[in-house]
CSV table of C-alpha atoms in Angstrom, one decimal:
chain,number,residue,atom,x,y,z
A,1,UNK,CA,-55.9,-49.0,-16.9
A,2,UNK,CA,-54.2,-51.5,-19.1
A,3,UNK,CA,-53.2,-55.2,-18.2
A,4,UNK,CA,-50.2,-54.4,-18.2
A,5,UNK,CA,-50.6,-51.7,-15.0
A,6,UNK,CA,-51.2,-54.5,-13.1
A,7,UNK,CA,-48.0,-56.9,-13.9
A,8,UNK,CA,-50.0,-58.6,-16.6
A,9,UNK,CA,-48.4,-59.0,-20.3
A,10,UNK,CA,-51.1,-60.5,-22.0
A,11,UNK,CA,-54.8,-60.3,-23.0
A,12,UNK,CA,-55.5,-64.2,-22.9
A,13,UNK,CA,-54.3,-67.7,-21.6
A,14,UNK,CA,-54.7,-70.1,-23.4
A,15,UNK,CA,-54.5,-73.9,-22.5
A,16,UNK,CA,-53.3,-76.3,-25.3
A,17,UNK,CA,-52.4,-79.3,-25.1
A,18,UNK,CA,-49.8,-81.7,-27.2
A,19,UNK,CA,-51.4,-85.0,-27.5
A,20,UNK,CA,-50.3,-89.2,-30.0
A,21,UNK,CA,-47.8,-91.3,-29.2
A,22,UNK,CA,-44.3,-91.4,-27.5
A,23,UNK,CA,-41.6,-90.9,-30.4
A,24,UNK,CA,-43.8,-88.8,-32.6
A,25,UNK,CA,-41.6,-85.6,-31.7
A,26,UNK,CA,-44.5,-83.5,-29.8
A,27,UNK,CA,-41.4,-82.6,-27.3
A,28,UNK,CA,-39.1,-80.9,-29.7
A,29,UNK,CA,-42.6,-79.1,-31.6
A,30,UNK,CA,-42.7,-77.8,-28.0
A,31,UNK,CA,-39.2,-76.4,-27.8
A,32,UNK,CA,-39.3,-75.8,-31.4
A,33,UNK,CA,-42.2,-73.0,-31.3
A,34,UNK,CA,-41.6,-72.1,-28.0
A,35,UNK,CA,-37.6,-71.9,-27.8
A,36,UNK,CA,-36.3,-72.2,-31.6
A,37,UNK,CA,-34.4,-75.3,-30.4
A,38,UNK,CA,-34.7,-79.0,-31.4
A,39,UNK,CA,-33.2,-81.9,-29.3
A,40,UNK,CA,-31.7,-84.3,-31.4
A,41,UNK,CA,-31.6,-86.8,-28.3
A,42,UNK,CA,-34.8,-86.1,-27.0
A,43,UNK,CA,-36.0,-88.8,-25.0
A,44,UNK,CA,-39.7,-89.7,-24.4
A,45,UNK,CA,-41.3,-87.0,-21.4
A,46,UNK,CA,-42.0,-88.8,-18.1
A,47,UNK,CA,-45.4,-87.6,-16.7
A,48,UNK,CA,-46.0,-83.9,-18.3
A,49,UNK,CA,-44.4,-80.3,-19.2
A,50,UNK,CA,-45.3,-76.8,-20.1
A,51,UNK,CA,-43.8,-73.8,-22.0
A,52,UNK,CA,-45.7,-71.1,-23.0
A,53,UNK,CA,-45.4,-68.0,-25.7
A,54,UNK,CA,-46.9,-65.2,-26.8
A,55,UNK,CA,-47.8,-63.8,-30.1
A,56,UNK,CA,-50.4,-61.4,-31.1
A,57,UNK,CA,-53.3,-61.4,-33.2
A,58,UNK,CA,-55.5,-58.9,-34.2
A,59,UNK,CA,-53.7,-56.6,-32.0
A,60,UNK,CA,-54.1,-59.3,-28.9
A,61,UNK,CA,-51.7,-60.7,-26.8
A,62,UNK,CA,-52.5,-64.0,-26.8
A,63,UNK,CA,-50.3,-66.5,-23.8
A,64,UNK,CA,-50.3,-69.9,-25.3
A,65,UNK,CA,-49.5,-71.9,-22.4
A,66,UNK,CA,-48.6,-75.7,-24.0
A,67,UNK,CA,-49.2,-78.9,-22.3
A,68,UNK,CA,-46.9,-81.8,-23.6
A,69,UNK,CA,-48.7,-85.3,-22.4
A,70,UNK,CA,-47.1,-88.5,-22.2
A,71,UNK,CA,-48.2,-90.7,-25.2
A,72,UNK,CA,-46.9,-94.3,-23.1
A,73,UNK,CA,-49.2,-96.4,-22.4
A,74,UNK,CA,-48.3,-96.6,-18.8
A,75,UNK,CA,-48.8,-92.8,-18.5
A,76,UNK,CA,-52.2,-92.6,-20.4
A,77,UNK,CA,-54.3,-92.8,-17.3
A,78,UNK,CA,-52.5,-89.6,-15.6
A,79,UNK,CA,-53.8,-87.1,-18.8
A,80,UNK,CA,-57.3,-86.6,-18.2
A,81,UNK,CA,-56.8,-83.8,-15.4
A,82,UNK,CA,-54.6,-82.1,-18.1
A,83,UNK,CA,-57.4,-82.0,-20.7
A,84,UNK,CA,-59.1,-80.2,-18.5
A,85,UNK,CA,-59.6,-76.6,-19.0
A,86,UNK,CA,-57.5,-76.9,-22.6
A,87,UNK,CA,-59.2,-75.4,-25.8
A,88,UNK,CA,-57.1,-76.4,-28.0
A,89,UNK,CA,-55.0,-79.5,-29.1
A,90,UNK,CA,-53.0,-80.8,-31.4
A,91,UNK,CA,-52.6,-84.8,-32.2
A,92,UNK,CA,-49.0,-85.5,-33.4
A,93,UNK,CA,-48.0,-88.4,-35.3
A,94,UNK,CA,-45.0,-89.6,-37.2
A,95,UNK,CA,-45.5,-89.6,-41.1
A,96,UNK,CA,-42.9,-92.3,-41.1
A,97,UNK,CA,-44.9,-94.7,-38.8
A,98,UNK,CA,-48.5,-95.9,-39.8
A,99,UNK,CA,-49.4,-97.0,-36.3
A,100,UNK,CA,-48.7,-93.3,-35.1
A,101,UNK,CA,-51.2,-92.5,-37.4
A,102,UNK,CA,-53.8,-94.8,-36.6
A,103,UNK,CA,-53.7,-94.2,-33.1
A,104,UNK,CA,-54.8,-90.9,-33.8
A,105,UNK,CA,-58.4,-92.2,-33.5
A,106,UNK,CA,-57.8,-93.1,-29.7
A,107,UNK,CA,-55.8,-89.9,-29.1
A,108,UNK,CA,-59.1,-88.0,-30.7
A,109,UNK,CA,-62.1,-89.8,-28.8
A,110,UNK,CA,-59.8,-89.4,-25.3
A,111,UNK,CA,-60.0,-85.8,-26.2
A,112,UNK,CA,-63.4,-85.4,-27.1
A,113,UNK,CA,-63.8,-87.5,-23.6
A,114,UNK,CA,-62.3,-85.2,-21.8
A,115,UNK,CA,-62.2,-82.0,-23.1
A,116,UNK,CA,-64.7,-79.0,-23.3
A,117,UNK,CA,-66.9,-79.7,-26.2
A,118,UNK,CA,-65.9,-76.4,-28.0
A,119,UNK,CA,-62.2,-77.2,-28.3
A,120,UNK,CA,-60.3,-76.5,-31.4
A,121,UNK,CA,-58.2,-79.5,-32.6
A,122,UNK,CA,-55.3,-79.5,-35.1
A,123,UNK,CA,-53.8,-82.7,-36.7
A,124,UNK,CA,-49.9,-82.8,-37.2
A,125,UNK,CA,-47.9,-85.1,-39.4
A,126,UNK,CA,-44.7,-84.4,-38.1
A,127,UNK,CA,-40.9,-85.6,-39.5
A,128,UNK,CA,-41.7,-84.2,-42.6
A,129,UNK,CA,-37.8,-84.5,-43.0
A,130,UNK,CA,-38.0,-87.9,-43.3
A,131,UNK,CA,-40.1,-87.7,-46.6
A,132,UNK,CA,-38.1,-90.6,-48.2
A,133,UNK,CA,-39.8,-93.2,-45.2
A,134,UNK,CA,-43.7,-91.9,-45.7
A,135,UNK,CA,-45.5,-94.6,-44.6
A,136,UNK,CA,-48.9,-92.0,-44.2
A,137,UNK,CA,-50.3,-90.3,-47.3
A,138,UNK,CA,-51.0,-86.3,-46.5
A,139,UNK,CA,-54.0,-86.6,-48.7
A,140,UNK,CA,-55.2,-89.5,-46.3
A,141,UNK,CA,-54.7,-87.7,-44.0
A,142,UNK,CA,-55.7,-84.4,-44.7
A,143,UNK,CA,-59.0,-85.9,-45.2
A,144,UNK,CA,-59.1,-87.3,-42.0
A,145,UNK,CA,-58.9,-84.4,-40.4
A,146,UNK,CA,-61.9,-82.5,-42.6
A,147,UNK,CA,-64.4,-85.4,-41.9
A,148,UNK,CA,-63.2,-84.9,-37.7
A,149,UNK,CA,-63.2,-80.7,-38.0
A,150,UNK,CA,-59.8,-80.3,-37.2
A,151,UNK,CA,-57.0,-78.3,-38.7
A,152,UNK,CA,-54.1,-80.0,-40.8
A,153,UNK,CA,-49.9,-79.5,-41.2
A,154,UNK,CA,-46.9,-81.7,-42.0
A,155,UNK,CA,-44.2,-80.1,-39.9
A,156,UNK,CA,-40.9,-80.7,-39.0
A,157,UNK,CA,-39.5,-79.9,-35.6
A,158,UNK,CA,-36.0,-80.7,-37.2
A,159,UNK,CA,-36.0,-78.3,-39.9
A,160,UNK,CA,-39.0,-76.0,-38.1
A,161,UNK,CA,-40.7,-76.3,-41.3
A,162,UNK,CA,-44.6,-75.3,-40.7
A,163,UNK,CA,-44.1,-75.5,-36.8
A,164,UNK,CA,-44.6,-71.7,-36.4
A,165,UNK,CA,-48.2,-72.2,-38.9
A,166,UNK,CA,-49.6,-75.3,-37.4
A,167,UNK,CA,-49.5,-73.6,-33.7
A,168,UNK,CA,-50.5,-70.2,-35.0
A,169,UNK,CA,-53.6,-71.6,-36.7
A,170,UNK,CA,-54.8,-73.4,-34.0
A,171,UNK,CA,-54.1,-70.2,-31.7
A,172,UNK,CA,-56.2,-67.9,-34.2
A,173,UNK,CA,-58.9,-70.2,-34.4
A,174,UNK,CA,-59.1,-70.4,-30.2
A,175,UNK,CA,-59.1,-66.8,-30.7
A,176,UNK,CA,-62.2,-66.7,-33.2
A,177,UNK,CA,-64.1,-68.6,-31.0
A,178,UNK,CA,-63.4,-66.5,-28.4
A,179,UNK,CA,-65.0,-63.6,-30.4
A,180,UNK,CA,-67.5,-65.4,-31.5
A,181,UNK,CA,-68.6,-66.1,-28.1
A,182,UNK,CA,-68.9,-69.8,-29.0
A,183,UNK,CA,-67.0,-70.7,-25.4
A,184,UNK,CA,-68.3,-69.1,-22.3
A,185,UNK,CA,-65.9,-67.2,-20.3
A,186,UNK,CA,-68.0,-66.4,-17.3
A,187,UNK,CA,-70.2,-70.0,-17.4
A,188,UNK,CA,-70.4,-72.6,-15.1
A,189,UNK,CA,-68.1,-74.6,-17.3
A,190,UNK,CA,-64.3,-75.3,-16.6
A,191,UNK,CA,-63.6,-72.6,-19.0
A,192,UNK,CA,-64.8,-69.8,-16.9
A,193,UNK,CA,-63.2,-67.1,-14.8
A,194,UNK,CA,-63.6,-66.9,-11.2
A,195,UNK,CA,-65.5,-63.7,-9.1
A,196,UNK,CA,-61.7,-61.6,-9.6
A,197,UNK,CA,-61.3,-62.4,-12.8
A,198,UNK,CA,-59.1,-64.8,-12.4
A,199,UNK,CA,-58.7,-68.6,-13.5
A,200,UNK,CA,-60.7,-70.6,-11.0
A,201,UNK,CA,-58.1,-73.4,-8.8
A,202,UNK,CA,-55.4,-74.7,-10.9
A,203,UNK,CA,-57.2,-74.7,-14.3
A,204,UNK,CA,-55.6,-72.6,-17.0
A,205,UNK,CA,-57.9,-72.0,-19.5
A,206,UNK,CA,-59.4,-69.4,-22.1
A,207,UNK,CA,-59.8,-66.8,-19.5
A,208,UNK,CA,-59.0,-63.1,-19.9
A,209,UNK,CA,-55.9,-61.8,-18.5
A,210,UNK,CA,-57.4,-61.1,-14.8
A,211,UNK,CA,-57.8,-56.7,-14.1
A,212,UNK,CA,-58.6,-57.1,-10.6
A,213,UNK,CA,-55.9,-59.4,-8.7
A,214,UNK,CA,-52.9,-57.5,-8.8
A,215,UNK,CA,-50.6,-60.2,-7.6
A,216,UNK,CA,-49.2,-62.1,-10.6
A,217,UNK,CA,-48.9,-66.1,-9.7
A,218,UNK,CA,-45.5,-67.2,-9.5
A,219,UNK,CA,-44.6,-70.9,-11.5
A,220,UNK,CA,-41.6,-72.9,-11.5
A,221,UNK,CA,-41.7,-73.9,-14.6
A,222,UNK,CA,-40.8,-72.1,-18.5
């Protein structure tokens, strides 16, 4: 029987998580990939939020289940639960505001702090609109982001320019992993699937779409 006989549209969940600092526009790069809409008076998130959406590759369904974090100061201290389980995340910063960018150091060692080793990381220069106040050469950092192994976009969640790629990309990679068997789904690790197939506790992770549990978890939320 397929997932779907048992109330299950997708193949795999994946956790991601939208990491830099308040301002930087990881909010509307949420509603942007998720929704196709942009909030021109978007104000900073208090505490965190999810949306999720599917896509498919090679012939997968693949949940994407996206975890915006706070990037205040005052919030930093309430993320590291949401690391956990995520295999992928993207740091966000503002092209038009150097410190953005040069927080991306701190936003990067958090993660590798409290992430699975094996997580895939992207780097997004975001506002790309806003070309005429570039205060952060791409080529800087594009190289910044080869010497740390992590992928590399401009976008703009105004204009959706490269919003769709950047998440995409960072999706397919999870996904290679996945088939490379480089994460362990059925480890001791917080990426791993409990007895039923399903995700251990609260943790949403890089787990197959359970086959076993045929009740489908109700959220609140997206």
């Amino acid at each position: 029987m397929s997932n779907e006989d048992y109330g299950y549209d997708y193949d795999y969940l994946f956790k991601i998580v939208l990491i830099g600092d308040s301002g930087v526009g990881k909010s509307n790069l949420l509603s942007r990939f998720t929704t196709d809409e942009f909030n021109i008076e978007s104000k900073s998130t208090i505490g965190v939020e999810f949306a999720t959406r599917t896509i498919e590759v090679e012939n997968k369904k693949i949940k994407a289940q996206i975890w915006d974090t706070a990037g205040q100061e005052r919030y930093r201290a309430i993320t590291s639960a949401y690391y956990r389980g995520a295999v992928g995340a993207l740091i966000v910063y503002d092209i038009s505001k150097s410190s953005s960018y040069e927080n991306c150091n701190h936003w990067l060692t958090e993660l590798r702090e409290n992430a699975d080793d094996n997580v895939a990381v992207g780097l997004i220069g975001n506002k790309s609109d806003l070309a005429h106040l570039r205060a952060v050469p791409t080529d800087e950092a594009r190289n910044f982001a080869m010497e740390n192994q992590m992928l590399f976009t401009e976008t703009s969640a105004l204009n959706s320019d490269n919003v769709d790629k950047a998440f995409r990309e960072l999706i397919v990679a999870i996904f290679q992993m996945v088939s490379k068997h480089q994460v362990d789904l059925n480890g001791s690790g917080s990426n791993n699937v409990g007895s039923n197939g399903g995700p251990k506790g609260p943790t949403i992770s890089l787990t197959p779409a359970p086959k076993e549990d045929k009740k489908k978890k109700s959220s609140n939320c997206c």
